[in-house]
Tab-separated table of C-alpha atoms in Angstrom:
chain	number	residue	atom	x	y	z
A	1	MET	CA	-98.029	20.131	-114.201
A	2	SER	CA	-94.874	22.057	-113.435
A	3	VAL	CA	-94.802	25.697	-114.570
A	4	GLU	CA	-91.465	27.475	-114.305
A	5	MET	CA	-90.973	31.177	-113.568
A	6	ARG	CA	-88.990	31.412	-116.798
A	7	GLN	CA	-92.008	30.223	-118.779
A	8	LEU	CA	-94.242	32.801	-117.112
A	9	ARG	CA	-91.802	35.605	-117.960
A	10	TYR	CA	-91.749	34.460	-121.588
A	11	PHE	CA	-95.541	34.272	-121.665
A	12	VAL	CA	-95.997	37.782	-120.258
A	13	ALA	CA	-93.465	39.225	-122.707
A	14	VAL	CA	-95.255	37.704	-125.737
A	15	ALA	CA	-98.681	38.739	-124.363
A	16	GLU	CA	-97.537	42.352	-123.921
A	17	GLU	CA	-95.607	42.625	-127.207
A	18	LYS	CA	-98.219	40.649	-129.168
A	19	HIS	CA	-95.352	39.440	-131.327
A	20	PHE	CA	-92.852	36.615	-130.840
A	21	GLY	CA	-90.025	38.462	-132.567
A	22	ARG	CA	-90.334	41.623	-130.473
A	23	ALA	CA	-90.740	39.550	-127.307
A	24	ALA	CA	-87.546	37.621	-128.145
A	25	ILE	CA	-85.628	40.885	-128.557
A	26	ARG	CA	-87.008	42.145	-125.218
A	27	LEU	CA	-85.917	38.905	-123.545
A	28	HIS	CA	-82.477	38.987	-125.168
A	29	MET	CA	-82.955	35.639	-126.882
A	30	THR	CA	-83.748	34.237	-130.311
A	31	GLN	CA	-87.282	33.465	-131.429
A	32	PRO	CA	-87.137	29.641	-131.844
A	33	PRO	CA	-86.390	28.801	-128.183
A	34	LEU	CA	-89.030	31.345	-127.127
A	35	SER	CA	-91.645	29.643	-129.335
A	36	GLN	CA	-90.605	26.244	-127.986
A	37	ALA	CA	-90.905	27.447	-124.386
A	38	ILE	CA	-94.423	28.809	-124.984
A	39	GLN	CA	-95.454	25.555	-126.646
A	40	ALA	CA	-94.113	23.608	-123.666
A	41	LEU	CA	-96.090	25.875	-121.316
A	42	GLU	CA	-99.262	25.294	-123.339
A	43	ALA	CA	-98.638	21.545	-123.223
A	44	ASP	CA	-98.149	21.656	-119.444
A	45	ILE	CA	-101.304	23.698	-118.916
A	46	GLY	CA	-103.313	21.718	-121.473
A	47	ALA	CA	-104.679	24.758	-123.311
A	48	LEU	CA	-103.618	27.107	-126.089
A	49	LEU	CA	-102.597	30.513	-124.745
A	50	PHE	CA	-102.164	32.337	-128.058
A	51	ALA	CA	-104.070	32.356	-131.329
A	52	ARG	CA	-101.292	32.614	-133.908
A	53	THR	CA	-101.399	33.841	-137.469
A	54	LYS	CA	-98.521	34.747	-139.798
A	55	ARG	CA	-98.890	38.422	-138.890
A	56	SER	CA	-100.309	38.568	-135.370
A	57	VAL	CA	-100.529	36.924	-131.997
A	58	ALA	CA	-103.631	37.255	-129.796
A	59	LEU	CA	-104.445	35.869	-126.399
A	60	THR	CA	-107.006	33.080	-126.201
A	61	PRO	CA	-109.526	33.020	-123.331
A	62	ALA	CA	-107.097	30.778	-121.471
A	63	GLY	CA	-104.283	33.261	-122.085
A	64	LEU	CA	-106.449	36.173	-120.919
A	65	ALA	CA	-107.180	34.285	-117.686
A	66	LEU	CA	-103.513	33.475	-117.109
A	67	LEU	CA	-102.033	36.917	-117.801
A	68	PRO	CA	-103.038	38.773	-114.582
A	69	GLU	CA	-102.092	35.764	-112.451
A	70	ALA	CA	-98.749	35.417	-114.194
A	71	ARG	CA	-98.023	39.102	-113.594
A	72	ARG	CA	-98.980	38.733	-109.903
A	73	ILE	CA	-96.731	35.688	-109.431
A	74	LEU	CA	-93.786	37.394	-111.125
A	75	GLN	CA	-94.279	40.527	-109.043
A	76	GLN	CA	-94.383	38.487	-105.835
A	77	ALA	CA	-91.296	36.532	-106.873
A	78	SER	CA	-89.425	39.776	-107.514
A	79	ILE	CA	-89.807	40.905	-103.926
A	80	LEU	CA	-88.835	37.571	-102.355
A	81	PRO	CA	-85.088	38.320	-102.127
A	82	ASP	CA	-85.719	41.610	-100.336
A	83	LEU	CA	-88.338	40.009	-98.079
A	84	VAL	CA	-85.940	37.217	-97.086
A	85	ARG	CA	-83.067	39.682	-96.578
A	86	ARG	CA	-85.181	41.891	-94.322
A	87	ALA	CA	-86.302	38.871	-92.287
A	88	ALA	CA	-82.701	37.696	-91.898
A	89	THR	CA	-81.503	41.113	-90.721
A	90	GLY	CA	-84.451	41.790	-88.403
A	91	GLU	CA	-85.931	44.463	-90.653
A	92	SER	CA	-89.211	42.547	-90.879
A	93	GLY	CA	-90.995	39.923	-88.827
A	94	LEU	CA	-92.774	39.870	-85.460
A	95	LEU	CA	-91.655	41.090	-82.032
A	96	THR	CA	-93.815	40.032	-79.099
A	97	LEU	CA	-93.065	42.439	-76.260
A	98	ALA	CA	-94.575	42.450	-72.774
A	99	PHE	CA	-94.333	45.425	-70.420
A	100	VAL	CA	-95.182	46.428	-66.872
A	101	SER	CA	-97.695	49.237	-66.545
A	102	THR	CA	-95.072	51.688	-65.210
A	103	ALA	CA	-93.114	51.416	-68.510
A	104	ASP	CA	-96.138	52.832	-70.327
A	105	TYR	CA	-95.463	56.219	-68.695
A	106	SER	CA	-91.718	56.250	-69.243
A	107	ILE	CA	-89.535	54.275	-71.616
A	108	LEU	CA	-92.076	52.384	-73.724
A	109	PRO	CA	-93.610	55.129	-75.934
A	110	PRO	CA	-90.310	56.729	-77.100
A	111	LEU	CA	-88.698	53.303	-77.494
A	112	LEU	CA	-91.518	52.036	-79.699
A	113	ARG	CA	-91.502	55.227	-81.750
A	114	GLU	CA	-87.767	54.965	-82.396
A	115	PHE	CA	-87.950	51.256	-83.227
A	116	ARG	CA	-90.900	51.812	-85.576
A	117	GLU	CA	-88.999	54.530	-87.415
A	118	ALA	CA	-85.940	52.290	-87.797
A	119	PHE	CA	-87.854	49.096	-88.654
A	120	PRO	CA	-91.207	50.043	-90.212
A	121	HIS	CA	-91.821	46.516	-91.549
A	122	VAL	CA	-91.666	44.825	-88.131
A	123	GLU	CA	-94.996	43.912	-86.533
A	124	ILE	CA	-95.054	44.537	-82.777
A	125	ASP	CA	-97.378	42.539	-80.531
A	126	LEU	CA	-97.647	44.437	-77.222
A	127	ARG	CA	-98.889	42.764	-74.042
A	128	GLU	CA	-99.254	44.558	-70.718
A	129	SER	CA	-98.227	42.090	-68.035
A	130	THR	CA	-96.842	42.050	-64.504
A	131	SER	CA	-93.235	41.054	-63.855
A	132	ASP	CA	-94.111	37.624	-62.443
A	133	LEU	CA	-96.293	36.718	-65.422
A	134	GLN	CA	-93.627	37.928	-67.834
A	135	LEU	CA	-91.144	35.492	-66.331
A	136	GLU	CA	-93.607	32.647	-66.918
A	137	GLN	CA	-94.309	33.824	-70.471
A	138	LEU	CA	-90.587	34.022	-71.236
A	139	ALA	CA	-90.000	30.525	-69.853
A	140	GLN	CA	-92.800	29.159	-72.040
A	141	GLY	CA	-91.646	31.050	-75.150
A	142	GLN	CA	-94.885	33.038	-75.363
A	143	ILE	CA	-93.089	36.395	-75.670
A	144	ASP	CA	-89.774	37.471	-77.142
A	145	ALA	CA	-88.891	39.959	-74.424
A	146	GLY	CA	-90.359	41.750	-71.434
A	147	LEU	CA	-89.910	45.157	-69.864
A	148	LEU	CA	-90.085	44.315	-66.173
A	149	ILE	CA	-88.881	45.352	-62.731
A	150	PRO	CA	-85.936	43.340	-61.359
A	151	PRO	CA	-84.480	41.458	-59.621
A	152	LEU	CA	-84.821	38.203	-61.547
A	153	PRO	CA	-85.160	35.047	-59.449
A	154	ASP	CA	-82.034	32.845	-59.469
A	155	GLN	CA	-83.843	30.138	-61.418
A	156	ALA	CA	-84.881	32.615	-64.109
A	157	LYS	CA	-81.339	34.015	-64.404
A	158	ARG	CA	-80.102	30.676	-65.735
A	159	GLY	CA	-82.246	30.927	-68.847
A	160	LEU	CA	-82.597	34.684	-69.282
A	161	ASP	CA	-80.460	37.645	-70.219
A	162	TYR	CA	-81.196	41.063	-68.782
A	163	LEU	CA	-80.430	44.640	-69.822
A	164	PRO	CA	-81.117	47.662	-67.554
A	165	VAL	CA	-83.092	50.309	-69.425
A	166	LEU	CA	-84.244	52.966	-66.952
A	167	SER	CA	-83.573	53.988	-63.348
A	168	GLU	CA	-85.738	56.602	-61.648
A	169	PRO	CA	-86.621	57.751	-58.120
A	170	LEU	CA	-89.846	57.066	-56.298
A	171	ILE	CA	-92.180	59.992	-55.644
A	172	LEU	CA	-95.377	60.390	-53.678
A	173	ALA	CA	-98.876	60.281	-55.130
A	174	VAL	CA	-101.062	62.077	-52.542
A	175	PRO	CA	-104.816	62.786	-52.524
A	176	SER	CA	-105.413	66.426	-53.382
A	177	GLY	CA	-106.476	68.457	-50.388
A	178	HIS	CA	-104.485	66.488	-47.843
A	179	LYS	CA	-103.184	68.766	-45.076
A	180	ALA	CA	-99.542	67.876	-45.828
A	181	LEU	CA	-99.893	69.524	-49.249
A	182	ARG	CA	-100.199	72.928	-47.612
A	183	GLU	CA	-96.427	72.856	-47.387
A	184	LYS	CA	-94.545	73.578	-50.605
A	185	GLY	CA	-91.819	71.383	-51.994
A	186	LYS	CA	-90.786	67.939	-50.856
A	187	LEU	CA	-92.764	65.920	-48.294
A	188	ARG	CA	-91.701	63.578	-45.512
A	189	LEU	CA	-93.393	60.210	-45.130
A	190	SER	CA	-94.142	61.032	-41.511
A	191	ALA	CA	-96.450	63.834	-42.699
A	192	LEU	CA	-98.637	61.215	-44.372
A	193	SER	CA	-98.752	58.665	-41.560
A	194	ASP	CA	-102.540	59.024	-41.290
A	195	LEU	CA	-102.991	57.636	-44.824
A	196	PRO	CA	-102.943	53.915	-45.638
A	197	LEU	CA	-100.497	52.740	-48.283
A	198	ILE	CA	-101.630	51.587	-51.719
A	199	ILE	CA	-99.108	49.190	-53.202
A	200	PHE	CA	-98.466	46.352	-55.674
A	201	PRO	CA	-98.867	42.851	-54.225
A	202	ARG	CA	-95.446	41.446	-53.441
A	203	ARG	CA	-96.033	38.278	-55.490
A	204	ILE	CA	-96.190	40.185	-58.788
A	205	SER	CA	-93.141	42.391	-58.237
A	206	PRO	CA	-91.120	41.519	-55.129
A	207	GLY	CA	-88.345	44.002	-55.915
A	208	PHE	CA	-90.721	46.929	-56.339
A	209	HIS	CA	-92.745	46.008	-53.248
A	210	ASP	CA	-89.654	45.620	-51.050
A	211	THR	CA	-88.119	48.892	-52.267
A	212	ILE	CA	-91.257	50.798	-51.292
A	213	LEU	CA	-91.394	49.262	-47.843
A	214	ALA	CA	-87.670	49.958	-47.384
A	215	CYS	CA	-88.363	53.668	-47.920
A	216	PHE	CA	-90.788	53.619	-44.993
A	217	ARG	CA	-88.472	51.546	-42.861
A	218	ASN	CA	-85.543	53.914	-43.508
A	219	ALA	CA	-87.766	56.838	-42.519
A	220	GLY	CA	-88.723	55.133	-39.278
A	221	GLN	CA	-92.278	54.522	-40.428
A	222	THR	CA	-94.435	51.399	-40.466
A	223	PRO	CA	-97.116	51.798	-43.127
A	224	HIS	CA	-100.585	50.339	-42.921
A	225	ILE	CA	-101.334	48.695	-46.260
A	226	GLY	CA	-104.892	49.641	-47.103
A	227	GLN	CA	-105.232	48.486	-50.687
A	228	GLU	CA	-103.297	46.405	-53.207
A	229	ALA	CA	-103.616	46.766	-56.986
A	230	ILE	CA	-101.688	45.350	-59.929
A	231	GLN	CA	-102.127	48.230	-62.402
A	232	MET	CA	-100.444	51.605	-61.944
A	233	GLN	CA	-103.487	53.467	-63.264
A	234	THR	CA	-105.599	51.643	-60.643
A	235	ILE	CA	-103.223	52.653	-57.869
A	236	VAL	CA	-103.324	56.284	-58.956
A	237	GLY	CA	-107.122	56.037	-59.284
A	238	LEU	CA	-107.368	54.828	-55.693
A	239	VAL	CA	-105.226	57.744	-54.553
A	240	SER	CA	-107.551	60.081	-56.469
A	241	ALA	CA	-110.481	58.581	-54.559
A	242	GLY	CA	-108.761	59.433	-51.263
A	243	MET	CA	-108.148	55.785	-50.378
A	244	GLY	CA	-104.508	56.312	-49.459
A	245	VAL	CA	-101.041	57.358	-50.530
A	246	ALA	CA	-98.719	55.610	-52.977
A	247	LEU	CA	-95.026	55.626	-53.828
A	248	VAL	CA	-94.696	55.510	-57.611
A	249	PRO	CA	-91.865	55.870	-60.143
A	250	GLN	CA	-91.254	59.487	-61.096
A	251	SER	CA	-92.460	58.938	-64.661
A	252	VAL	CA	-95.933	58.066	-63.392
A	253	SER	CA	-96.436	61.782	-62.790
A	254	ASN	CA	-97.100	61.857	-66.553
A	255	LEU	CA	-100.397	60.167	-65.668
A	256	LYS	CA	-102.532	63.194	-64.884
A	257	ARG	CA	-105.537	62.340	-62.748
A	258	PRO	CA	-107.871	64.824	-60.989
A	259	GLY	CA	-107.576	64.485	-57.244
A	260	VAL	CA	-103.895	63.472	-57.220
A	261	ASP	CA	-100.828	65.558	-56.435
A	262	TYR	CA	-97.314	64.293	-57.068
A	263	ARG	CA	-94.524	65.353	-54.719
A	264	GLU	CA	-90.876	64.476	-54.309
A	265	LEU	CA	-89.778	62.732	-51.139
A	266	GLU	CA	-87.638	64.547	-48.578
A	267	ASP	CA	-86.695	61.172	-47.075
A	268	ALA	CA	-83.940	59.186	-48.783
A	269	THR	CA	-85.430	57.028	-51.516
A	270	SER	CA	-84.153	54.202	-53.629
A	271	GLN	CA	-84.152	54.072	-57.408
A	272	ILE	CA	-86.598	51.859	-59.264
A	273	GLU	CA	-85.117	50.083	-62.263
A	274	THR	CA	-86.894	48.864	-65.365
A	275	GLY	CA	-85.097	46.490	-67.693
A	276	LEU	CA	-85.547	44.129	-70.577
A	277	ALA	CA	-85.389	40.348	-70.121
A	278	TRP	CA	-85.257	37.757	-72.900
A	279	ARG	CA	-84.394	34.112	-73.337
A	280	LYS	CA	-80.731	33.348	-73.940
A	281	ASP	CA	-81.650	30.861	-76.657
A	282	ASN	CA	-83.849	33.284	-78.608
A	283	THR	CA	-81.970	33.976	-81.863
A	284	SER	CA	-84.750	35.988	-83.533
A	285	PRO	CA	-83.193	38.631	-85.838
A	286	VAL	CA	-86.008	41.021	-84.905
A	287	LEU	CA	-85.181	40.640	-81.207
A	288	GLN	CA	-81.490	41.200	-81.936
A	289	ALA	CA	-82.372	44.408	-83.818
A	290	PHE	CA	-84.449	45.567	-80.844
A	291	LEU	CA	-81.590	44.815	-78.452
A	292	GLU	CA	-79.121	46.690	-80.647
A	293	LEU	CA	-81.352	49.732	-80.520
A	294	LEU	CA	-81.552	49.522	-76.733
A	295	ARG	CA	-77.799	49.133	-76.323
A	296	LYS	CA	-77.162	52.213	-78.415
A	297	LYS	CA	-79.243	54.186	-75.929
A	298	GLN	CA	-77.134	53.067	-72.941
């Protein structure tokens, strides 16, 4: 059995008009080919759809069963061109986006809000992940893009593109009540030398780890690493518990936690960059739309 969309449109028109002549006028055709098309549909289905008399047309039980399904199919078919167009232009589809925990306090929320407003039909699959894991996920095609902390390893650079998104200074997260906080304003690292350092493990974000240690080295300090943690909220939580001090991106001060004070550094500090990485061979229209939005913000 092969039922054509044209036959379903003819069937619905006759069912709604309850008259072949009026249905033919509605369809901008003559009555004989309409009658022939309905007869062919009935032959294909193997059941009469209309009970015909000289003055009226009524749906049979088979016709009553077909009518709602025919309307549903026609309605779905009517939206196919728009659905395909939106998929081709990146206005619909799926974007799988990974992000480091620091992005959750800075660029990620406003970026998602703006993208959602521009592309409401795109489904976004968010995955919090460290920079090292994102590189593996990108290589394996498990994610479309990742907000991570550079630099990219040389091997990864061959298969990935990268776009800087945010650059911000490091600030101090200090346990509330520490004696150094008696002073107002910026703090020197030397004033916190009695506190161990809480930091990301180097293996998950070498660039971030090295930048933090460079701040101590430039200040003539050698920190004692007391704790390592892979989530920013965990690091700030450890500071809150008095376990040590941490250097965190400025945007992390948006994470309010009792027992933690944020202060700017008086010592010279480097900038921490967050950027988007994606596979060079990923031609997803949704990804291209996301990249276009990012580039407009540069």
